Short mmCIF file of C-alpha atoms in Angstrom, two decimals:
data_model
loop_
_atom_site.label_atom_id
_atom_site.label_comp_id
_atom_site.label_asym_id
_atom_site.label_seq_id
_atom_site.Cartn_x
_atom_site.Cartn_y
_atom_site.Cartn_z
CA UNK A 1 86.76 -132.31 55.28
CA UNK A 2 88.53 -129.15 54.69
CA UNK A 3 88.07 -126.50 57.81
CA UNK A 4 86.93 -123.45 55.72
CA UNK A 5 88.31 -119.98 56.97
CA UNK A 6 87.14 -118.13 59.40
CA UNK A 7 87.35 -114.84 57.70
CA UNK A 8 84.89 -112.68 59.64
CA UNK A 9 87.22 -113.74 62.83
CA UNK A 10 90.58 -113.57 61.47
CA UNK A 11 89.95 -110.44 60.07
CA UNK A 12 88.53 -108.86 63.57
CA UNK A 13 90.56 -107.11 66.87
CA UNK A 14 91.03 -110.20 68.04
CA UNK A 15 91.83 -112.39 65.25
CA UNK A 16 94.74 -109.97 64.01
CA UNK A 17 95.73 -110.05 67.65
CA UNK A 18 96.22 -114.04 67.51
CA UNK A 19 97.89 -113.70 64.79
CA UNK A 20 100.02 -111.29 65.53
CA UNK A 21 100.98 -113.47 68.93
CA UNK A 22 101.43 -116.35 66.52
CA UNK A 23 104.23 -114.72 64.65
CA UNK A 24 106.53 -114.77 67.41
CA UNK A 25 106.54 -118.54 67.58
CA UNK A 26 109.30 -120.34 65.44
CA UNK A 27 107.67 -123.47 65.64
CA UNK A 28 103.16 -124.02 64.59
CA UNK A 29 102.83 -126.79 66.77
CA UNK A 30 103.96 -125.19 70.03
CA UNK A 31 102.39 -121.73 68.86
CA UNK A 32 98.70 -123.74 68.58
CA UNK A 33 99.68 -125.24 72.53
CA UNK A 34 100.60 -122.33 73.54
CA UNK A 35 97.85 -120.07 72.23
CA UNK A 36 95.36 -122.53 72.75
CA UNK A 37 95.86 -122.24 76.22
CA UNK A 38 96.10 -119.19 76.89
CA UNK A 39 93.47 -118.42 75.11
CA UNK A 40 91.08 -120.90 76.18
CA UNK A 41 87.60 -119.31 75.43
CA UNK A 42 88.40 -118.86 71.86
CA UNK A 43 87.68 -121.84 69.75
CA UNK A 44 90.68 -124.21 69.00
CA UNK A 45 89.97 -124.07 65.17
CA UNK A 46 90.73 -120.60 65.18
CA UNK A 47 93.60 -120.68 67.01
CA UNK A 48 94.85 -123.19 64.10
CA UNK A 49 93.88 -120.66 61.31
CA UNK A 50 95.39 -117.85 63.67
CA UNK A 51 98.76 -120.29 63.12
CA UNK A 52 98.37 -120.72 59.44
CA UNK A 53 98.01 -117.31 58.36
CA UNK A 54 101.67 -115.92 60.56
CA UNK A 55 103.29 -118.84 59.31
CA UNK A 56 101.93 -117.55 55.78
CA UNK A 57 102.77 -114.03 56.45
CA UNK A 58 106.25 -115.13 57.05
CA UNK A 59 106.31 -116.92 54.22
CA UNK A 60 105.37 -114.09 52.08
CA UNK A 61 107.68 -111.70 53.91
CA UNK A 62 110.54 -114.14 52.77
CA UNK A 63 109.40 -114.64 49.33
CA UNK A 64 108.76 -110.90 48.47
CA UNK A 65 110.60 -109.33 51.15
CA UNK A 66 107.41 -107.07 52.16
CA UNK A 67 105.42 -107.41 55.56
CA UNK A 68 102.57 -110.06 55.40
CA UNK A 69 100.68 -107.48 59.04
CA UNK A 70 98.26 -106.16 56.09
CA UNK A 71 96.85 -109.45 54.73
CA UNK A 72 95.11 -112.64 54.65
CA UNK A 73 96.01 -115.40 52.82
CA UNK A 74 95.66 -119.21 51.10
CA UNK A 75 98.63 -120.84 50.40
CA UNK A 76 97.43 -121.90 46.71
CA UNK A 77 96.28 -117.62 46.43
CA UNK A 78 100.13 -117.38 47.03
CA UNK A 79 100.97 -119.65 44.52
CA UNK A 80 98.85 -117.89 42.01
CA UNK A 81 99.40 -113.87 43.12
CA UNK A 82 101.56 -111.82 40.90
CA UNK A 83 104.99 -110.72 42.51
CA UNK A 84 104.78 -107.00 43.78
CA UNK A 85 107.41 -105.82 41.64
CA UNK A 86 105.56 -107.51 38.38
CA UNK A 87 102.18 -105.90 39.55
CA UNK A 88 103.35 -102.38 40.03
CA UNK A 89 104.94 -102.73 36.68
CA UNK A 90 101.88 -103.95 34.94
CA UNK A 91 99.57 -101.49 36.95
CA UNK A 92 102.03 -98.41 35.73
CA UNK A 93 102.20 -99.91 31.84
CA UNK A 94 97.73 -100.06 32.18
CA UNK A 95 97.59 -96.77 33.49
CA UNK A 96 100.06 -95.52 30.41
CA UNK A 97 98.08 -97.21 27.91
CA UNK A 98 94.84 -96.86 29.41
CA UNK A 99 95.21 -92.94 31.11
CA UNK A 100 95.60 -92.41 34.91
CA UNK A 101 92.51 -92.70 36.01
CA UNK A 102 91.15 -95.68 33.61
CA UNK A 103 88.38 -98.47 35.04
CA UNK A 104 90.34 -102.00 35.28
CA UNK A 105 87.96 -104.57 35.83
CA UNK A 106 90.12 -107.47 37.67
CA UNK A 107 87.68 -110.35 36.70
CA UNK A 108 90.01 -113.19 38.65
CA UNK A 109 91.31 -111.23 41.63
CA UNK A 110 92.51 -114.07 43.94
CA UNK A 111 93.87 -112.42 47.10
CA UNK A 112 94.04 -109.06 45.31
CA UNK A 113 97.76 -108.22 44.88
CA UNK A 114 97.47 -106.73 41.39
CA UNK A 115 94.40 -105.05 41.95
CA UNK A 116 96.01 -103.71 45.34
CA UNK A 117 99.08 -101.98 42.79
CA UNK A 118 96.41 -100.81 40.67
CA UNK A 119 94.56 -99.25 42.77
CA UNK A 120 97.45 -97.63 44.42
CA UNK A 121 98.55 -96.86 41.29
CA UNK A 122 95.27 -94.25 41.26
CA UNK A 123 93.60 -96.72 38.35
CA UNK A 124 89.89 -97.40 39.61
CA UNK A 125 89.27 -100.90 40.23
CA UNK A 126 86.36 -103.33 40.59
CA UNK A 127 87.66 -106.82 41.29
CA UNK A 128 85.47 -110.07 40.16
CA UNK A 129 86.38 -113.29 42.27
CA UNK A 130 83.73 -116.46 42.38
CA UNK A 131 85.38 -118.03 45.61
CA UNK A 132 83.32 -116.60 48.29
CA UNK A 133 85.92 -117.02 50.93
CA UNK A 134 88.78 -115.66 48.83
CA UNK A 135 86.57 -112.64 47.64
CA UNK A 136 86.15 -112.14 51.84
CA UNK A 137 89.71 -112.27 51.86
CA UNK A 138 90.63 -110.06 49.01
CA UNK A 139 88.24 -107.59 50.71
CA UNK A 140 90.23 -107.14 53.70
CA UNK A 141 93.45 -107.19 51.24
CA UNK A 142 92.02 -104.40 49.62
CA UNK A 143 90.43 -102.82 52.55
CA UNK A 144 92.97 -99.65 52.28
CA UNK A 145 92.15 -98.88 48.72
CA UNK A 146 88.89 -97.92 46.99
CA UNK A 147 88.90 -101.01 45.27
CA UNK A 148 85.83 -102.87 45.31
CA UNK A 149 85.18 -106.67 45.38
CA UNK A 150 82.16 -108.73 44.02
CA UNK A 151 81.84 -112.13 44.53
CA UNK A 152 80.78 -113.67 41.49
CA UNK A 153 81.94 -116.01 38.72
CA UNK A 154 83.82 -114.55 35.94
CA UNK A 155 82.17 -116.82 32.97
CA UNK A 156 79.15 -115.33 34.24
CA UNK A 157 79.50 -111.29 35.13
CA UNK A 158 78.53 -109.00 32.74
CA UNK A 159 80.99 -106.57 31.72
CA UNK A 160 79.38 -103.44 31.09
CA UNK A 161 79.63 -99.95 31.70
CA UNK A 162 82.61 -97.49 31.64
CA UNK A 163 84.81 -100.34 31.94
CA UNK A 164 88.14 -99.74 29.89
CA UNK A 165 90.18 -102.55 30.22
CA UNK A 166 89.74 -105.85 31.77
CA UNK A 167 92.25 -107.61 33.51
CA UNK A 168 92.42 -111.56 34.08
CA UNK A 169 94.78 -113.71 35.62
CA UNK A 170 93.60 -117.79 34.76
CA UNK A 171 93.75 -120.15 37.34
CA UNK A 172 96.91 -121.98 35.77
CA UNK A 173 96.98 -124.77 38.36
CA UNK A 174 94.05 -127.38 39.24
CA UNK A 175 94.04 -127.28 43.41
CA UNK A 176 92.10 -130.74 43.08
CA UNK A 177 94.77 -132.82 41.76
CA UNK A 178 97.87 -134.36 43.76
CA UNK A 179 100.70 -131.96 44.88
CA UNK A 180 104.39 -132.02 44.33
CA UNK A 181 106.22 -133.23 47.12
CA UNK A 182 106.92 -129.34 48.36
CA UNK A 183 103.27 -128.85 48.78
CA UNK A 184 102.59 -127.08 45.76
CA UNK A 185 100.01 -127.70 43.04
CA UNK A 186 101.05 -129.23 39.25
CA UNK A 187 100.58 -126.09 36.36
CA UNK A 188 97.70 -126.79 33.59
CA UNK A 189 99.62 -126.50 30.49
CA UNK A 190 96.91 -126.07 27.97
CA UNK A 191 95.30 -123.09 28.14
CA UNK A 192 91.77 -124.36 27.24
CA UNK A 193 91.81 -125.82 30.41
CA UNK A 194 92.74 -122.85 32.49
CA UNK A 195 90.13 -121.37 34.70
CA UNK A 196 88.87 -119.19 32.94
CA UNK A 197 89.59 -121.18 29.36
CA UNK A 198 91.61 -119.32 27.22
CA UNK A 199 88.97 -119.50 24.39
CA UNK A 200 86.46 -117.12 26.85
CA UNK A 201 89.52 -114.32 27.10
CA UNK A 202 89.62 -114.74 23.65
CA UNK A 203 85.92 -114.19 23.28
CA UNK A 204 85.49 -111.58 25.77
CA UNK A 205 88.65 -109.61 23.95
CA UNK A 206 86.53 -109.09 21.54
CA UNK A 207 83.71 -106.84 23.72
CA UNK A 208 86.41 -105.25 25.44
CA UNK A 209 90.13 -104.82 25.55
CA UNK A 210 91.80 -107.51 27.69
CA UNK A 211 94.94 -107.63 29.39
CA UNK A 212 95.84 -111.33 30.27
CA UNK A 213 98.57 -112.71 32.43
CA UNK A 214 99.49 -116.36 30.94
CA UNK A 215 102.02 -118.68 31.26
CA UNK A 216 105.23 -117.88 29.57
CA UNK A 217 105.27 -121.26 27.96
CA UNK A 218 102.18 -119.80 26.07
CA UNK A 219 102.78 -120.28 22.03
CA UNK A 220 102.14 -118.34 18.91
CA UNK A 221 99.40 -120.51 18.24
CA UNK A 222 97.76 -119.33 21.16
CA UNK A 223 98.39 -116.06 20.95
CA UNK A 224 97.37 -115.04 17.51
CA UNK A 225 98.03 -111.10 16.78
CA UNK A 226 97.68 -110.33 20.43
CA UNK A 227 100.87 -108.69 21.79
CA UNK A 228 102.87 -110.24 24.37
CA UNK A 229 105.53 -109.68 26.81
CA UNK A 230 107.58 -112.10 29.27
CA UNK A 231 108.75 -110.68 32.24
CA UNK A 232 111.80 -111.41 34.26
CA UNK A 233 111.75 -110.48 37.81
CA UNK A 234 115.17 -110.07 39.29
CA UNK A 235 116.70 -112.97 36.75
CA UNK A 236 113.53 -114.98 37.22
CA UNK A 237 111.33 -115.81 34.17
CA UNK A 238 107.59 -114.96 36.08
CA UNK A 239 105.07 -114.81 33.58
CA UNK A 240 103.91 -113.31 30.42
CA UNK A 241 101.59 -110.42 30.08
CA UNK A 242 99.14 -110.57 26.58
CA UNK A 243 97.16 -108.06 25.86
CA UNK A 244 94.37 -108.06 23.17
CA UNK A 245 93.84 -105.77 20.12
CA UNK A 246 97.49 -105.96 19.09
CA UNK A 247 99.53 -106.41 16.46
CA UNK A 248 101.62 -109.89 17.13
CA UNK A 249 104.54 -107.93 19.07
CA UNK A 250 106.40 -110.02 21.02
CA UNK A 251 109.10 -108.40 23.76
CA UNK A 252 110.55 -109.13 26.80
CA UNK A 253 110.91 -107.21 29.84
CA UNK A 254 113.56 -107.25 32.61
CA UNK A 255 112.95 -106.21 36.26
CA UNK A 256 115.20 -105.42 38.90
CA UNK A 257 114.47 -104.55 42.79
CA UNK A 258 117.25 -103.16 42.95
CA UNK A 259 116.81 -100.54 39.94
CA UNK A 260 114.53 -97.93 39.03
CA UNK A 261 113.99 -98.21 35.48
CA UNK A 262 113.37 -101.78 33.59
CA UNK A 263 114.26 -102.97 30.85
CA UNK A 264 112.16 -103.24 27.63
CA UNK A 265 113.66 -105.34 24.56
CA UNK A 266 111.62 -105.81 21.17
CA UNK A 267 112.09 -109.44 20.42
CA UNK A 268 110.00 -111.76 17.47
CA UNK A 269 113.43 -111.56 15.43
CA UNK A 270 115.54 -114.48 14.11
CA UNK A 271 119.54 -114.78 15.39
CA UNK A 272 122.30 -115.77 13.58
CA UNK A 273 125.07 -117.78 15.09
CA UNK A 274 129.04 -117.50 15.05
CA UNK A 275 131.96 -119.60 15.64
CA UNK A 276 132.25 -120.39 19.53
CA UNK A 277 134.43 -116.90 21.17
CA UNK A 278 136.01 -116.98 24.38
CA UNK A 279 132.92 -115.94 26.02
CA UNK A 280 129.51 -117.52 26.77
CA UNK A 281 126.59 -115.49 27.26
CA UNK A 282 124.04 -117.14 29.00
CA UNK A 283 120.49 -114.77 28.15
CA UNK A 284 117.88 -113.75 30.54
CA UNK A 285 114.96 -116.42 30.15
CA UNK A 286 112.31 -113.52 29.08
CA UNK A 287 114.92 -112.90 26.23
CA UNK A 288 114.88 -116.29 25.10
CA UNK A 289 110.92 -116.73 24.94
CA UNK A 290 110.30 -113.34 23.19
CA UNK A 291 112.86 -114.05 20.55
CA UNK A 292 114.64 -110.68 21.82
CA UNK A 293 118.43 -112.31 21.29
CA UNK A 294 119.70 -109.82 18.66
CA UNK A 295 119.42 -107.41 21.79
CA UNK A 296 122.52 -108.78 22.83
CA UNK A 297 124.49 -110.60 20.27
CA UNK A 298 124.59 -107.09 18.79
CA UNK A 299 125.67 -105.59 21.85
CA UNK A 300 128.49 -108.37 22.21
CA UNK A 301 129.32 -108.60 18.66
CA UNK A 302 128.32 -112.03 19.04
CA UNK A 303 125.57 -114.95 18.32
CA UNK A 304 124.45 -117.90 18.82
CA UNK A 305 126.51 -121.08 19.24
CA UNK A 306 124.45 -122.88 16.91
CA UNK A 307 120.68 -122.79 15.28
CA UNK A 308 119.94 -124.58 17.71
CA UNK A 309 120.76 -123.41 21.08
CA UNK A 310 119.97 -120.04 22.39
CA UNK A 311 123.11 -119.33 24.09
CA UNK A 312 125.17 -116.90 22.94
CA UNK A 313 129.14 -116.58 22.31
CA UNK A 314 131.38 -113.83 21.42
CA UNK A 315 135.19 -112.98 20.70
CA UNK A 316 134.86 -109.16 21.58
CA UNK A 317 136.35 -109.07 25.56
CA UNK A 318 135.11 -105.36 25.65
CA UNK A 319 131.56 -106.21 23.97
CA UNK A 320 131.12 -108.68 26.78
CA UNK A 321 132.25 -106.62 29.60
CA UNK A 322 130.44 -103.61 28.68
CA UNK A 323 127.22 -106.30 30.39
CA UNK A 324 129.00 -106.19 33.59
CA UNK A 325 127.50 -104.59 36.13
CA UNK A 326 123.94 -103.41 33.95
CA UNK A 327 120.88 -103.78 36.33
CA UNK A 328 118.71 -105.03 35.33
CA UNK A 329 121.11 -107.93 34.39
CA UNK A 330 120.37 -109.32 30.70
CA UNK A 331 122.50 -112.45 31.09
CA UNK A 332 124.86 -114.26 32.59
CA UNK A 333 128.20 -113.80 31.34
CA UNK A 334 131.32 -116.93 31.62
CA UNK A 335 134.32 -117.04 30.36
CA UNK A 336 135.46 -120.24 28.73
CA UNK A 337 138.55 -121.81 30.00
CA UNK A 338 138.17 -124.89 27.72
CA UNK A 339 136.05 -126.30 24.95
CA UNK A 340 135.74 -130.56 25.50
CA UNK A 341 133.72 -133.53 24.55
CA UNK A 342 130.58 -135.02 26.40
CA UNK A 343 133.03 -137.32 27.98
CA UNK A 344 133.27 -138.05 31.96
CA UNK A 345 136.69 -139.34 31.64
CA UNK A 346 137.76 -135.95 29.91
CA UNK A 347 135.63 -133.54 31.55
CA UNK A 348 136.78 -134.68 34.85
CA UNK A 349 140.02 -134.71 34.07
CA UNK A 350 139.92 -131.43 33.23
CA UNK A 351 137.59 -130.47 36.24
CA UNK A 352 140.67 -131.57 38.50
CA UNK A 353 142.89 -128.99 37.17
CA UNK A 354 141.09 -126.11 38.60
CA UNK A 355 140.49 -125.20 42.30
CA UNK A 356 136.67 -124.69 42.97
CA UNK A 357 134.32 -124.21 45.66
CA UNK A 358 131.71 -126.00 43.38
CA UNK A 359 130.34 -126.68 40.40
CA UNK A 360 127.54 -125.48 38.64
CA UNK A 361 126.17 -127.48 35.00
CA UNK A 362 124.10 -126.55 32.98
CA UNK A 363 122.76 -127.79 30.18
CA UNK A 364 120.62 -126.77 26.84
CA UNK A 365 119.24 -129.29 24.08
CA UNK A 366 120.69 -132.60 25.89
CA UNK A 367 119.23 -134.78 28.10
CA UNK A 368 121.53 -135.29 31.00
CA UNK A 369 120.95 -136.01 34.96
CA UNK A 370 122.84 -133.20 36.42
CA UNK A 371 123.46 -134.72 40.00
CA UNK A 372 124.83 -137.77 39.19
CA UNK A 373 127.12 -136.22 36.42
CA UNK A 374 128.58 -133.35 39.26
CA UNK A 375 128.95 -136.46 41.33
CA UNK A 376 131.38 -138.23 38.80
CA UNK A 377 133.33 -135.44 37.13
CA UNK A 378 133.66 -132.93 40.75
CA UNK A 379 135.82 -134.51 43.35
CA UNK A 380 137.48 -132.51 45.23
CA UNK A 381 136.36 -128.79 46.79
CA UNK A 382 138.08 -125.99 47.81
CA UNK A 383 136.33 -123.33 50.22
CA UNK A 384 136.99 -119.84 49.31
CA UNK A 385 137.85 -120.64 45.38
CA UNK A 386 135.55 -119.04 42.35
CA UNK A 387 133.13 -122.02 41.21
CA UNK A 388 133.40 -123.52 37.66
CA UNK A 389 130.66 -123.72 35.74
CA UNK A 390 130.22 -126.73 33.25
CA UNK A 391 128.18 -125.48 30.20
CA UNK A 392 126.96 -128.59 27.92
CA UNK A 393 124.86 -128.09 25.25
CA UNK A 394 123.58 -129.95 21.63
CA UNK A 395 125.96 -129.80 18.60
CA UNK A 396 125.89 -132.02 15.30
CA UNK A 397 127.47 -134.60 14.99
CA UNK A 398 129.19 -134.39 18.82
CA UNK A 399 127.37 -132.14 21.67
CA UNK A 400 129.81 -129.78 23.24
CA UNK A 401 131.01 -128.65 27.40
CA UNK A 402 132.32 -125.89 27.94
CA UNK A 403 133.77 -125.71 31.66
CA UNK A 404 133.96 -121.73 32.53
CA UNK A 405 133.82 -119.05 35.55
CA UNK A 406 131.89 -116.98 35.62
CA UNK A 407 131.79 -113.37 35.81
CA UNK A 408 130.51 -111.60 38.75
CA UNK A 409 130.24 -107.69 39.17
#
């Protein structure tokens, strides 16, 4: 039987004190011996949750790089919760569309990390969550803000009032079926079966205007005319953000910690490819699924290497290099040191020629195991030297590798 949370305690004087104690242990095991006896009046199930939640807290300090002191946490709620540098975007790009001080009603508000950037963003929130436990949690989350939490189902809660834009995050994965061997739960890839079903957003979009995060795997078919945008998060392909009303726009958007402005690309257009350059031009994911390349093979004087493949290639050595150094990054940039056949003989060969600290393959439109390849074609290393990269991809009538460095700013 699953121990359900102590909320009520964890979130008291005393419980945040536990925690806090908890944090300085490396190691849960000793941190529940330890605690457990020195605090030997307080029941040895809270301890335990006392132990989860700092070695959660850790875990989200190291994932997001901000301090876990001001929350309480599931580890599937982490799984699910937007990053903090995706929320604040989407909470500023509401409030834009929306005005300053619009209602958001966050009808799925897990653990309350985008309705915690909303509200900070000065939007007024009202949060909708149907686990009772999680809302409890998400309460304390929020506790800071004038958000307020109801605990109540979403498929049920009547949306009424001076509401002006809901706000719904599906539950994409199912937390009853078996986990990966990391811990982590398997995605739902059709969205009819997310939680709640795509065809109620849908429904409800039509009361109200709804802004939906979905997968980024999400297709046209889904979609219909509502817009959408993927989002990268420093080089990581997050999510996608639909919202309802729209016109079919597709675009992708580009993220940086490290940079004030983002990046906003209109994508939903066709590109055309050219013979293979001396360069390959390896797009940002949220490029890719937006159908945003001409972005860049413009800006390289480039295009793709084939119909096919949405890598791009270009002859133009300043068109490439003008990428260098742009933040947010909109790909990765290689230069290609030789063109050769899908052969192990050659490719290793070839491999041998060049002194590298590793090397790096990837691969688009082929089906190849990348381990055992490295294993046959990279035999010898060399600490300190630049890394290859081995770039294989699909070509009629013989697929091509392309073994490159790449270029670093």
């Amino acid at each position: 039987m699953v121990e359900v949370l102590n909320v009520e305690w964890l979130a008291s004087t005393e419980g945040q004190t536990i925690i806090d104690e908890a944090s300085g242990f490396a190691d849960a095991l000793l941190a529940i011996t330890r605690l457990r006896k020195k605090h030997d009046s307080i029941d040895a199930n809270r301890i335990t949750q006392a132990v989860s939640q700092a070695a959660l807290r850790k875990k989200l300090q190291e994932r997001w790089g901000i301090s876990g002191a001001d929350f309480l946490l599931t580890e599937d709620g982490l799984e699910q919760a937007s990053r903090p540098l995706v929320a604040q975007y989407r909470a500023q790009w509401i409030k834009e569309r929306f005005g300053a001080h619009a209602h958001v009603l966050d009808m799925t508000c897990g653990l309350g990390f985008d309705a915690l950037a909303m509200a900070q963003a000065g939007l007024r929130v009202t949060c909708v969550e149907r686990d009772e436990t999680i809302a409890a949690l998400a309460s304390f989350n929020l506790r800071k803000t004038s958000a307020r939490v109801v605990h109540a189902d979403a498929t049920d809660f009547l949306v009424e009032g001076d509401v002006d834009v809901v706000f719904i995050d599906p539950a994409r994965r199912d937390p009853q079926a078996a986990r990966k061997a990391d811990g982590s739960s398997y995605r739902i890839s059709n969205p009819d079966d997310w939680s709640p079903s795509w065809s109620f957003i849908q429904t409800l979009s039509q009361r109200v205007p709804v802004v939906a995060k979905v997968a980024p795997g999400i297709g046209d078919d889904s979609l219909g005319t509502w817009d959408c945008q993927w989002i990268s998060a420093d080089g990581d392909l997050v999510e996608a953000t639909a919202n309802s009303g729209g016109t079919s726009l597709r675009s992708a958007t580009l993220l940086s910690s490290s940079a004030s402005e983002s990046l906003l690309v209109a994508g939903g257009h066709s590109t055309s490819s050219k013979p293979l350059g001396t360069w390959l031009v390896i797009p940002d994911a949220a490029l890719i699924r937006a159908s945003a390349l001409d972005y860049l093979a413009t800006r390289i004087n480039g295009g793709l290497v084939n119909e096919h493949i949405a890598w791009l290639t270009s002859a133009d050595d300043a068109s490439v290099q003008s990428l260098i150094g742009l933040d947010p990054a909109p790909a990765m940039i290689l230069h290609i040191g030789a063109v050769l056949p899908v052969s192990e003989k050659l490719m290793a060969q070839e491999v041998a020629r060049h002194e590298a600290s590793g090397l790096t393959i990837m691969t688009r439109g082929v089906t190849i195991n990348v381990d055992a390849l490295r294993k046959k074609v990279f035999k010898k290393k060399t600490p300190g030297a630049p890394e290859l990269v081995l770039a294989i991809y699909r070509e009629d009538p013989n697929n091509v590798a392309l073994l490159c460095r790449r270029i670093i700013a």
